[in-house]
Coordinates of C-alpha atoms in Angstrom, one line a residue:
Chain R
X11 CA 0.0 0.0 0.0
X12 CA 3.0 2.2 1.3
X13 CA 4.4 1.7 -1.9
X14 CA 1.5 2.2 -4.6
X15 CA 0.8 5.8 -2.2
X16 CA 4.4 6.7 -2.7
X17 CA 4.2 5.6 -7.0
X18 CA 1.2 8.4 -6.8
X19 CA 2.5 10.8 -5.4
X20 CA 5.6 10.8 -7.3
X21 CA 3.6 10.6 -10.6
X22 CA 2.0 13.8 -8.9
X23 CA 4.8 15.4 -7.9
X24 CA 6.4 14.7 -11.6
X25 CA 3.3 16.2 -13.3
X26 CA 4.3 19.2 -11.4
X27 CA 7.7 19.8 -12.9
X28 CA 7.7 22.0 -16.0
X29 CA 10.9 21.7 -18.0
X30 CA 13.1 24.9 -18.8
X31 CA 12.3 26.9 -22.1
X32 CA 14.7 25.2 -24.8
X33 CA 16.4 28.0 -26.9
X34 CA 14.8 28.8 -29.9
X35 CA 16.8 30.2 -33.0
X36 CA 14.6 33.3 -35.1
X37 CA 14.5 32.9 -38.9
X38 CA 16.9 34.8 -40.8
X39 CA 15.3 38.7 -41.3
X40 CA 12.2 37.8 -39.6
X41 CA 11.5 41.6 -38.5
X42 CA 12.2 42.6 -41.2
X43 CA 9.9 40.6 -43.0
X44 CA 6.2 42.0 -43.7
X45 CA 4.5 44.7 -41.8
X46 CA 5.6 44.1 -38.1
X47 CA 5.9 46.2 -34.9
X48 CA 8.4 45.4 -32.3
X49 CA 8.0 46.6 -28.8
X50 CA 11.3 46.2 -26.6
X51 CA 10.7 45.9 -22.5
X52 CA 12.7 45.1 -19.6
X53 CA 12.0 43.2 -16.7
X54 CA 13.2 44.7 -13.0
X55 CA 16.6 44.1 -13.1
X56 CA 17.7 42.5 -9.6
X57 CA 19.7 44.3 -6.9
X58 CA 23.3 42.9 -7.6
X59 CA 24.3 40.0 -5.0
X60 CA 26.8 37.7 -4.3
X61 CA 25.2 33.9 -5.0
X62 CA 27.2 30.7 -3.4
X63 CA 26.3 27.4 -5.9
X64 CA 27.5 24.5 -4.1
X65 CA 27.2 25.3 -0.6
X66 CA 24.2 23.1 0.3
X67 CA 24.0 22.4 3.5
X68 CA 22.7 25.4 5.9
X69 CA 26.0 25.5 8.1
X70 CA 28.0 25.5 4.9
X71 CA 25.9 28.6 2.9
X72 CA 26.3 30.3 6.9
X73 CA 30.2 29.9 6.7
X74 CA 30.2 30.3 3.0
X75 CA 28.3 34.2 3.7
X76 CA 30.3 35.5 6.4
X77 CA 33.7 34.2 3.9
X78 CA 32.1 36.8 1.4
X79 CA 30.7 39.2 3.9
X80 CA 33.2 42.1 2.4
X81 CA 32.3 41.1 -1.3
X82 CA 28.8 41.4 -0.7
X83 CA 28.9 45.1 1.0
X84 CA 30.6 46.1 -1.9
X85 CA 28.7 44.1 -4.7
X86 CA 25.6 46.0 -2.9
X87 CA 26.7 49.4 -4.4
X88 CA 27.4 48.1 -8.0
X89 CA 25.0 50.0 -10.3
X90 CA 23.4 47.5 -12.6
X91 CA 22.2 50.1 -15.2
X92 CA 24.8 49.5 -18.0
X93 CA 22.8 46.7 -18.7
X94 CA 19.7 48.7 -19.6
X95 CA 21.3 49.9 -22.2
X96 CA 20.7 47.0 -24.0
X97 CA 17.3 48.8 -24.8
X98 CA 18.2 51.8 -26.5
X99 CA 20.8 49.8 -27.9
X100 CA 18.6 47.1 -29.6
X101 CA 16.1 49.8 -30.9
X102 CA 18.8 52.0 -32.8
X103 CA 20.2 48.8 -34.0
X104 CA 16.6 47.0 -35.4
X105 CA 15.7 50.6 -37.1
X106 CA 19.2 50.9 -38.4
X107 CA 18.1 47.2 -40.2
X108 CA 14.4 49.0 -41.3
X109 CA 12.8 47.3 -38.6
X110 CA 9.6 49.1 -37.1
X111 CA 10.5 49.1 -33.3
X112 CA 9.8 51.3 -29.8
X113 CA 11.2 51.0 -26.9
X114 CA 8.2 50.6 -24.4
X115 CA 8.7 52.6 -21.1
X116 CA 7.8 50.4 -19.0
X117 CA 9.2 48.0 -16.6
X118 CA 7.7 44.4 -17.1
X119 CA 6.2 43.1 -14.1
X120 CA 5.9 39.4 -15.2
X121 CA 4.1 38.3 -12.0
X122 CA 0.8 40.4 -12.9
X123 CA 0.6 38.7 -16.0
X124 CA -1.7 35.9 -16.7
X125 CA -1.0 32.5 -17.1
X126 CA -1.1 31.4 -20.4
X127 CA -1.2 27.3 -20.9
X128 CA -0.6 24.9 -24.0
X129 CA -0.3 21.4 -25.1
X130 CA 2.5 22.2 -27.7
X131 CA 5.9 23.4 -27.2
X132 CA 7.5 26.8 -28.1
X133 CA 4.6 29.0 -26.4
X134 CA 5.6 31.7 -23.8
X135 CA 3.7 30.5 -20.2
X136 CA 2.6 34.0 -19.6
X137 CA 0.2 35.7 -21.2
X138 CA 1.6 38.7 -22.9
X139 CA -1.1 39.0 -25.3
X140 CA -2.3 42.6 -23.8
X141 CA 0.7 44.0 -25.4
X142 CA 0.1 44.2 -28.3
X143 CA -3.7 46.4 -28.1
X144 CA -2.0 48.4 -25.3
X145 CA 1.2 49.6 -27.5
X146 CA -0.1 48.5 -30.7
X147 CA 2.0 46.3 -31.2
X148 CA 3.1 42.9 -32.9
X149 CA 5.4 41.5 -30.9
X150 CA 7.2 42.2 -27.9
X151 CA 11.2 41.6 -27.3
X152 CA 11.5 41.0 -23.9
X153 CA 15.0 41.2 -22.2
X154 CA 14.8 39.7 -18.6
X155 CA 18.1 39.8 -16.4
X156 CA 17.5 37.5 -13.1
X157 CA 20.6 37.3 -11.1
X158 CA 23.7 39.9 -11.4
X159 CA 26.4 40.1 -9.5
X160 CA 29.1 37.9 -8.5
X161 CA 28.9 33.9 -8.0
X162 CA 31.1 31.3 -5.9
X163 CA 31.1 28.0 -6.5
X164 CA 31.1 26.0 -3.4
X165 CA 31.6 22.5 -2.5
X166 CA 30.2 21.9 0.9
X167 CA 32.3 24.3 3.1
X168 CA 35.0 24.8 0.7
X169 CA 34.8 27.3 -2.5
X170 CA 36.3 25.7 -5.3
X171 CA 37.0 28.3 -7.6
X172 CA 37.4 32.4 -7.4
X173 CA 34.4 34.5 -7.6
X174 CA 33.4 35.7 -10.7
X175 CA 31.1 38.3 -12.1
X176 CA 27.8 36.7 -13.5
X177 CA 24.7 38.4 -15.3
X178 CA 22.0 36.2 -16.1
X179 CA 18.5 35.9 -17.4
X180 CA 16.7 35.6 -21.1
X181 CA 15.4 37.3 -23.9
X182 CA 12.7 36.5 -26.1
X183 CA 10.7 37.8 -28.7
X184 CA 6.8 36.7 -28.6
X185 CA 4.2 36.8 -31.1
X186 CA 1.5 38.8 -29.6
X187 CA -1.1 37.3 -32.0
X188 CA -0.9 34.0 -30.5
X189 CA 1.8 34.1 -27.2
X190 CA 4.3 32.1 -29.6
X191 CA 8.0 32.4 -28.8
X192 CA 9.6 33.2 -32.2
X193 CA 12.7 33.3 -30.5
X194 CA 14.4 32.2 -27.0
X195 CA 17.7 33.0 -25.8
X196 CA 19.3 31.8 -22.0
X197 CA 21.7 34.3 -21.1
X198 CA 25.0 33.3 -18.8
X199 CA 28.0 34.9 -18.8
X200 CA 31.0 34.0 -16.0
X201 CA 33.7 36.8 -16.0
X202 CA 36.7 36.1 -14.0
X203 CA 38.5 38.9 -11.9
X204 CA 42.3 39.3 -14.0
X205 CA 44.4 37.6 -11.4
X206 CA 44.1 38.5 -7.6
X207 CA 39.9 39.1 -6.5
X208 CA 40.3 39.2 -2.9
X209 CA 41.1 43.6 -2.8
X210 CA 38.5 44.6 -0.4
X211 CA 36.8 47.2 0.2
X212 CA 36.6 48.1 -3.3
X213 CA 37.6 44.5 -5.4
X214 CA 38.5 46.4 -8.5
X215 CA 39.5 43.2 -10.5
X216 CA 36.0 41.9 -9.4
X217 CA 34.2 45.3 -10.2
X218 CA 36.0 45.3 -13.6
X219 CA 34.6 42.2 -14.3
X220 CA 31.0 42.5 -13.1
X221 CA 31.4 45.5 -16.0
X222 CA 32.4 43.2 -18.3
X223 CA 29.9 40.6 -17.8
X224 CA 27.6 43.4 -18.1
X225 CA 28.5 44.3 -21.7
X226 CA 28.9 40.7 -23.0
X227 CA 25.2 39.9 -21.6
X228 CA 24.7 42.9 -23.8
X229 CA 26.7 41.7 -26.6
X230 CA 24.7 38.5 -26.4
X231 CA 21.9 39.9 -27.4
X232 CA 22.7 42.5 -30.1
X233 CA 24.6 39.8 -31.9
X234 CA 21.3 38.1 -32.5
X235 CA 19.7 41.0 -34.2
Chain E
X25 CA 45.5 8.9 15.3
X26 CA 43.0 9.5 12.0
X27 CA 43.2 13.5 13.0
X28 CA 47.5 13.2 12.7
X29 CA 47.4 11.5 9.0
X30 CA 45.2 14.1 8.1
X31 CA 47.5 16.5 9.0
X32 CA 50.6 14.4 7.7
X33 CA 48.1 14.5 4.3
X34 CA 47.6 18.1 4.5
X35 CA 51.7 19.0 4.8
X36 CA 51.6 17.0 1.7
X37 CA 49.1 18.2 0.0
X38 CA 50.0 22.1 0.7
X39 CA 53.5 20.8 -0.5
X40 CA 51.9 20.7 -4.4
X41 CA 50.6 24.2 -4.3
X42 CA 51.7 25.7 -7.3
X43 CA 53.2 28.9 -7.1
X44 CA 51.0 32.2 -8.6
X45 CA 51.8 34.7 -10.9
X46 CA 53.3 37.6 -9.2
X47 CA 52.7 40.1 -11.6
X48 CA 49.6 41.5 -10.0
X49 CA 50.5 44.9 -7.8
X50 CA 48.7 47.7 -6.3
X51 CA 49.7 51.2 -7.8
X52 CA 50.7 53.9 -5.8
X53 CA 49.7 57.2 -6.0
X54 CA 52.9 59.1 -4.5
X55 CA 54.0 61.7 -7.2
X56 CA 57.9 61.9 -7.4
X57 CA 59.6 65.1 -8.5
X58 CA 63.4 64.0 -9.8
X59 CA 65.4 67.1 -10.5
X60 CA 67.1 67.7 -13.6
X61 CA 70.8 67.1 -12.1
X62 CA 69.7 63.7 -10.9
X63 CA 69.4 60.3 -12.7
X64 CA 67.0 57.3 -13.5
X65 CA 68.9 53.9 -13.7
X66 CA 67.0 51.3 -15.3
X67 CA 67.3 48.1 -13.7
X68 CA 66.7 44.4 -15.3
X69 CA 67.9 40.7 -15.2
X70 CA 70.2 42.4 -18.6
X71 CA 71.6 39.4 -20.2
X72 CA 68.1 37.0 -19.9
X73 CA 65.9 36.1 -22.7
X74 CA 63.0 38.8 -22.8
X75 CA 60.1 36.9 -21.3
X76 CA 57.5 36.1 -24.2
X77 CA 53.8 34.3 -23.3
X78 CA 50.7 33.5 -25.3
X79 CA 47.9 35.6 -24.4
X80 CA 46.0 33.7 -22.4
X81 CA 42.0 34.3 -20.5
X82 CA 41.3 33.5 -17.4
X83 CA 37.8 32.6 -18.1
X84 CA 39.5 29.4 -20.0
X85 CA 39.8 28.1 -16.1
X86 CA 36.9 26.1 -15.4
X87 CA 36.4 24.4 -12.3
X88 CA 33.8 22.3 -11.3
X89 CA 33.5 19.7 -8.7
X90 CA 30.9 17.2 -6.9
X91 CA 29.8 18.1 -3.3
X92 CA 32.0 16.4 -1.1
X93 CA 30.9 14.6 2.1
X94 CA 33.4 14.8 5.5
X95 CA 34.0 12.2 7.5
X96 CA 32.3 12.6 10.9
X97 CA 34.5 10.8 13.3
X98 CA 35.1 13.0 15.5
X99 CA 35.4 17.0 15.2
X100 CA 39.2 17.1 15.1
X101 CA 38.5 14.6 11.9
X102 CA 36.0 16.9 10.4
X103 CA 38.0 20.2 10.1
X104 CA 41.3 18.1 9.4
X105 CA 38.7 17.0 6.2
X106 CA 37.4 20.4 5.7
X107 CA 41.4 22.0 5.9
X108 CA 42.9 19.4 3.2
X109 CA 39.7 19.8 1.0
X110 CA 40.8 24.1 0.9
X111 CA 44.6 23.1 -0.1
X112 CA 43.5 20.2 -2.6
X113 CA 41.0 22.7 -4.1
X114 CA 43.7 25.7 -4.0
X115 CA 46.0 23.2 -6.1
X116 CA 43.6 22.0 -8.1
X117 CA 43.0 26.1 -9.2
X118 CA 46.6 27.2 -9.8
X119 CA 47.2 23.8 -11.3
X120 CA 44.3 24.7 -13.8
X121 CA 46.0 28.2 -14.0
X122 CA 49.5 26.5 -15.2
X123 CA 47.7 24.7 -17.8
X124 CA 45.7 27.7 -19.6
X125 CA 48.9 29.3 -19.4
X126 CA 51.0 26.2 -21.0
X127 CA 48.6 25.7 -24.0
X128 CA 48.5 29.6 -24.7
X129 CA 52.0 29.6 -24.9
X130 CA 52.0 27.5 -28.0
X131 CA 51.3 30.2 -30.0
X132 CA 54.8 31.0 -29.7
X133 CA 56.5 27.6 -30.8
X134 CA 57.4 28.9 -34.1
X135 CA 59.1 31.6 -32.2
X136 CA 61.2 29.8 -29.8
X137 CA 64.8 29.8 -31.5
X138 CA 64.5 33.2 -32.9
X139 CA 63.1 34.4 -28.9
X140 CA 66.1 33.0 -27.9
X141 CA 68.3 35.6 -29.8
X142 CA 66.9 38.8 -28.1
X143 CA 68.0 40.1 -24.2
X144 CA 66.9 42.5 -22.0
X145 CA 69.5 44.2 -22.3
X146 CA 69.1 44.7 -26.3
X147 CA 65.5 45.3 -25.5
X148 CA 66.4 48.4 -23.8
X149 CA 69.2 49.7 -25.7
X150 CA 67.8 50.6 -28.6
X151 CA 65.4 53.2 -27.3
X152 CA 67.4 54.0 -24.5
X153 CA 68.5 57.6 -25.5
X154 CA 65.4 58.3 -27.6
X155 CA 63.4 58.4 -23.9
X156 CA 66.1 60.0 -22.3
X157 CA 65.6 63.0 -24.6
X158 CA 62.4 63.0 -23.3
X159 CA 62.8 64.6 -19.5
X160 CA 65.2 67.0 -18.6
X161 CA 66.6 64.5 -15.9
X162 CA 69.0 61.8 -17.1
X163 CA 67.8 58.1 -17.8
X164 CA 71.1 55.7 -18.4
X165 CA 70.6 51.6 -18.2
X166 CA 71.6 50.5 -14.0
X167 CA 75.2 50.2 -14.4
X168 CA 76.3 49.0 -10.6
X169 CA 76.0 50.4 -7.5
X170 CA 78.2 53.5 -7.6
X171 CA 76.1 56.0 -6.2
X172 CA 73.9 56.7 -3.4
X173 CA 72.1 59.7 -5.5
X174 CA 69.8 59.1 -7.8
X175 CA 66.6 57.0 -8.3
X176 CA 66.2 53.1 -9.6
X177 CA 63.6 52.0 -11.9
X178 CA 63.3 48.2 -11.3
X179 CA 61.7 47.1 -14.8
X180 CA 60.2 43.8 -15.3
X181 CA 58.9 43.7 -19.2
X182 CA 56.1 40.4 -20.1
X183 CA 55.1 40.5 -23.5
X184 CA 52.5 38.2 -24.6
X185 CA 51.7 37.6 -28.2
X186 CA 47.6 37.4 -28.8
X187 CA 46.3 34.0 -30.4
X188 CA 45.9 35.3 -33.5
X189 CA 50.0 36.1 -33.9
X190 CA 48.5 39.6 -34.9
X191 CA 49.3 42.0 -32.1
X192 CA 52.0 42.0 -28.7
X193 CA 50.8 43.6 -25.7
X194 CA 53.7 44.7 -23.0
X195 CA 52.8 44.3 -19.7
X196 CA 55.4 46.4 -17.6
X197 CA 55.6 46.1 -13.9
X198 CA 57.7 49.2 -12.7
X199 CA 59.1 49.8 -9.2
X200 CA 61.0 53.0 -8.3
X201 CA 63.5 53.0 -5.2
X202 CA 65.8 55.9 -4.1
X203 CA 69.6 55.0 -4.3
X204 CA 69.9 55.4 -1.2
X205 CA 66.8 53.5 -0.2
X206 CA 67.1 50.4 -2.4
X207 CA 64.7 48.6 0.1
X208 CA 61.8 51.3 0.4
X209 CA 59.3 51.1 -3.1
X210 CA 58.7 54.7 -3.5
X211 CA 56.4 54.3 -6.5
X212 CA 55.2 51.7 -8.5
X213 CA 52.7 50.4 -11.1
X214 CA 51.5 48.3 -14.1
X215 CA 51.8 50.0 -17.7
X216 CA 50.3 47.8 -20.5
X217 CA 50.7 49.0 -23.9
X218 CA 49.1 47.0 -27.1
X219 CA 50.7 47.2 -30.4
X220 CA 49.0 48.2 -33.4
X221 CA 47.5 44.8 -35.2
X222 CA 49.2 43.4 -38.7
X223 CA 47.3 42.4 -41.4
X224 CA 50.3 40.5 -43.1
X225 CA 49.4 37.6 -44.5
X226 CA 52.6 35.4 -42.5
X227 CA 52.3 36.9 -38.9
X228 CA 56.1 34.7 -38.5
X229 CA 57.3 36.7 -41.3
X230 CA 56.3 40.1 -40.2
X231 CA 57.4 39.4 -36.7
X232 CA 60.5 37.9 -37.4
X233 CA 61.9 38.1 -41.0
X234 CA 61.3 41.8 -41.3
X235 CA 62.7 41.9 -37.7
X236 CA 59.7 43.5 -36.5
X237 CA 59.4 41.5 -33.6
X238 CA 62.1 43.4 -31.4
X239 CA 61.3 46.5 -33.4
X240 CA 57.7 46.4 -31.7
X241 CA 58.9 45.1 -28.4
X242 CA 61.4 47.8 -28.4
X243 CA 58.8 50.2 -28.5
X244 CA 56.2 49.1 -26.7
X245 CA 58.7 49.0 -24.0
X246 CA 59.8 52.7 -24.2
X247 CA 56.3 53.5 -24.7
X248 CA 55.7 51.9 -21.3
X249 CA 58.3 53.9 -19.6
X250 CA 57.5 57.2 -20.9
X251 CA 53.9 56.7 -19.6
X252 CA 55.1 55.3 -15.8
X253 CA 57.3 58.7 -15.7
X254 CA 54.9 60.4 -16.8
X255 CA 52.4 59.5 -14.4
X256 CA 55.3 59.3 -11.6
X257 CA 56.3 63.1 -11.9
X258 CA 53.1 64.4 -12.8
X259 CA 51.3 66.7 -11.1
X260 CA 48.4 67.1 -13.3
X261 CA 45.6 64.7 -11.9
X262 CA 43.0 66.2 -14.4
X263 CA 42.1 62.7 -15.9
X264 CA 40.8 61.7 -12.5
X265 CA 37.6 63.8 -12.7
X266 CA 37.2 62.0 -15.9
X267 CA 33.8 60.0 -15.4
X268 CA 34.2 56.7 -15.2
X269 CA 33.1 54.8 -17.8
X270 CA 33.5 50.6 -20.1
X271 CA 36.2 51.0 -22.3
X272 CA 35.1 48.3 -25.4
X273 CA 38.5 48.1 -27.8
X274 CA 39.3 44.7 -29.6
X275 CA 42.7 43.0 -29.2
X276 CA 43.8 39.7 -30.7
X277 CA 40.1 40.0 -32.8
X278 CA 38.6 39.4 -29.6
X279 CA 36.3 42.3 -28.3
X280 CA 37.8 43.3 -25.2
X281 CA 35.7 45.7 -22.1
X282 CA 38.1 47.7 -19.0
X283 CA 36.5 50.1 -16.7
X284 CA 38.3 52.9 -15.9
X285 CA 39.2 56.5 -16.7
X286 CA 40.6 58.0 -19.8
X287 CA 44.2 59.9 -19.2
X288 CA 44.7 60.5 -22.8
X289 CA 43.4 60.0 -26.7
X290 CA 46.4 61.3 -28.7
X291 CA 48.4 60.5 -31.9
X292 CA 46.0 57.5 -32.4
X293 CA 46.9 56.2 -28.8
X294 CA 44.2 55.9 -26.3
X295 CA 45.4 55.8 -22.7
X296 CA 43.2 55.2 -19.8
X297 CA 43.4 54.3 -15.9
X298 CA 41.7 51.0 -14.6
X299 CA 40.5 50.6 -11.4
X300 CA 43.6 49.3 -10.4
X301 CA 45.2 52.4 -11.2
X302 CA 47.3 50.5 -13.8
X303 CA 48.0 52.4 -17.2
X304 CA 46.4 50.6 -20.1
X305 CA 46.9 51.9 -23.7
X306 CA 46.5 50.8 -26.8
X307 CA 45.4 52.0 -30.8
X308 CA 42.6 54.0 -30.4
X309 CA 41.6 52.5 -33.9
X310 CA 40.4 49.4 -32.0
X311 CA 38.1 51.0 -29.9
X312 CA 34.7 50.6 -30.3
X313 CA 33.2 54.1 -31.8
X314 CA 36.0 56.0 -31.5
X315 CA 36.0 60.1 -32.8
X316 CA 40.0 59.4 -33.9
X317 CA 42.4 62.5 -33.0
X318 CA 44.1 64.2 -36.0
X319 CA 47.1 62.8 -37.1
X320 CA 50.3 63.8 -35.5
X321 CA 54.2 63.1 -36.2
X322 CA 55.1 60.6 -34.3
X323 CA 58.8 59.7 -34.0
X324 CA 59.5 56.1 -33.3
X325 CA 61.6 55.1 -30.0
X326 CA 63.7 52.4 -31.6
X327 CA 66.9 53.4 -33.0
X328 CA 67.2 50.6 -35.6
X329 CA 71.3 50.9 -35.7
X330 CA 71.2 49.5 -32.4
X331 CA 68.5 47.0 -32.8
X332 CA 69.0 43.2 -32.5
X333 CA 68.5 41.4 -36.2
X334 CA 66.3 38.2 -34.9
X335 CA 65.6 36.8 -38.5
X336 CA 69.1 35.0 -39.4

């Protein structure tokens, strides 16, 4: 009995589990292709913090904090607002190619979106239909950062390599008439500090490279456009 | 008895710690005034190969490992476990550092015999008068010890050749002592100057038949000197209310970002600050939508009577 209960709520459990976005590569000149509209938006970008992979076990992620106590003070006052360049950026770029495109002044708050479900793959899980009445628009190009900062890899009690900047997140471009992804990029960029990190209270080498992490993230996406 | 071979383990382990680069200072700030009477020696291993590395990226070190489990015998066991894990992981790091290092230098195997033909000390001489002309204070290559007046420039010159064989970059760590003071640093820094890229079709060829390889070198290095002294005796801190800002330039065709603070955009040379305080310059025709300066005249460095023929 014990063990058909358990077989059922695993099957549960399992049903539970959606599986991560797999990237999805855009046709060649698709915007520029018939009459489209691009809207370009941003998601909050997250407060820069220090993030410790590895260190699993609750004494170890304590011991593994206070070891990067000074990082963290400092990685608190890194600006993250290079990165929202990217939005100017990518406009000037897509008209440059003839592309209809606005940058939409608004921050994207994905939680107050709908849900948005289907059987088949490549649709967004959100519902960001409302777009495209509300800025008259045909699809949206979102550009979603979700950890910046600095990461540590851990094993247990003991961090395994240096830190190293990291800015991470996704862009996508959805068609508004039907919530299809028409492209799906994961951004991840690691950027090591050139030689010696540990410089508090300022970590130049570190800071350097949380700046550099900044403009490849960037990079990553205007090369796809 | 466990806690005693951990330790016995450890002393062993720490034993295979490899050694890191030491090329990684703090600049100082101090200003220097050196009076026109008095002289700069220049000091360096003379009569050793110039050093010459691949240009490597520290991103190319990639460490990964599984969560590991301690053994919970007792708590003298436990940090024994948790010490040896640091040293094993420190080694494990530098040992991954060695090996970027090792492949990127085999970008300079074609090199190697013709390296072999070029010294500090030739380096040095053929641009040592051209920088002395420079500053109204004397500059003469370290000699011996024969004076107590003076200053000493301790110069140790890296050069690293980019993947592509297409550009050098100098990095220069610089120490100055007073003669009298040999012990007592009274000013030092990083200057890293990148050479202008070649489009020749034979990069070995360029760099070494036409000789161009110490010809470059050569300058780079004087370049780097001028700009140390420059910022040594300088009292004009005007670049440092420059905002700070992400330098994007390419270098080895790889696109390249440094924060910091422009000193400089002249005579096609950009020169900027990091946050180091190190001096980084390089073509300002590789940065990233660049308004270039006019051209200037610009009088090379190397005096090429002096300089060392590398080809035959």
């Amino acid at each position: 009995m014990k063990n058909i209960l358990f077989l059922i709520a695993a099957a549960l459990l399992t049903g539970c589990v959606t599986p991560p976005q797999k990237p999805i590569e855009m046709d060649q000149n698709f915007l520029q292709k018939g009459s489209k509209k691009v809207g370009v938006m941003l998601t909050q970008m997250p407060i820069p913090d220090v993030y410790l992979p590895g260190a699993n076990c609750l004494l170890c992620l304590a011991a593994a904090e206070v070891a990067v106590s000074d990082l963290s003070t400092h990685v608190e006052t890194l600006a993250p607002d290079d990165f929202k360049l990217v939005e100017s950026e990518l406009v000037k770029q897509l008209k440059a190619k003839g592309v209809d495109v606005i940058a939409i002044n608004e921050v994207l708050d994905t939680e107050s979106l709908p849900e948005f479900s289907s059987e088949v793959e490549g649709f967004a899980r959100l519902d960001y239909r409302g777009f495209g009445s509300k800025y008259k628009i045909s699809h949206l190009l979102v550009i979603d950062v979700n950890a910046i900062g600095m990461i540590r890899n851990y094993a247990s009690y003991i961090p395994v390599d240096d830190p190293r900047a990291l800015v991470k997140g996704v862009s996508y471009l959805v068609d508004l008439k039907n919530n299809r992804y028409k492209w799906y990029k994961h951004i991840k960029v690691n950027k090591s500090a050139k030689g010696e990190w540990d410089e508090p209270p300022n970590f130049p080498a570190l800071t350097n490279a949380y700046y550099q992490a900044i403009e490849m993230g960037r990079e990553m996406i205007l090369s796809e456009f | 008895m466990k806690f005693f071979v951990c330790i016995i383990l450890l002393s062993f382990v720490s034993a295979c710690n490899v050694q890191r680069e030491n090329t990684f200072i703090r600049s100082s700030t101090e200003k220097v005034t050196i009076h026109p009477h008095q002289v700069l020696h220049i000091k360096t291993d003379f009569h050793k190969d110039v050093v010459f590395q691949g240009q490597y990226n520290f991103d190319d070190i990639d460490l990964k490992t599984d969560p590991v489990l301690y053994p919970g015998d007792s708590a003298a066991v436990f940090f024994a476990a948790i010490i040896t894990h640091a040293y094993t992981a420190d080694a494990i790091k530098s040992g991954a550092m060695s090996q970027v290092q090792e492949k990127a230098n085999m970008v300079l195997i074609p090199y190697k015999s013709h390296l072999q033909k070029f010294e500090n000390d030739e380096l040095i001489s053929c641009v040592i008068n051209n920088v002395n002309n420079k500053y109204d204070f004397q500059i003469t290559k370290f000699q011996n010890k024969t004076t107590s007046t003076g200053w000493l420039l301790k110069s140790e010159p890296v050069f690293y050749m980019t993947q592509d064989q297409r550009e050098l970059i100098l990095k220069h760590v610089m120490y100055v002592y007073r003669m009298s003071a040999p012990e007592v640093v009274v000013h030092k820094n990083i200057i890293e100057v990148a050479s202008a890229r070649t489009d020749e079709s034979s990069p070995l060829n360029y760099w070494v038949y036409k000789n161009n390889l110490p010809a470059i070198s050569s300058e780079l290095y004087a370049k780097s000197i001028k700009l140390f002294i420059d910022d040594m005796v300088s009292s004009n801190g005007a670049h440092l209310n420059n905002p700070q800002k992400t330098f994007r330039y390419t270098q080895g065709g790889v696109k390249m970002f440094e924060r910091g603070t422009l000193i400089k955009d002249e005579c096609g040379q950009t020169t900027m600050r990091t946050l180091r305080g190190w001096i980084k310059s390089f073509p300002s025709k590789n940065l990233e939508s660049t308004v270039l300066a006019g051209e200037c005249a610009r009088q090379s460095y190397v005096d090429r009577q002096v300089l060392v023929d590398i080809s035959k």
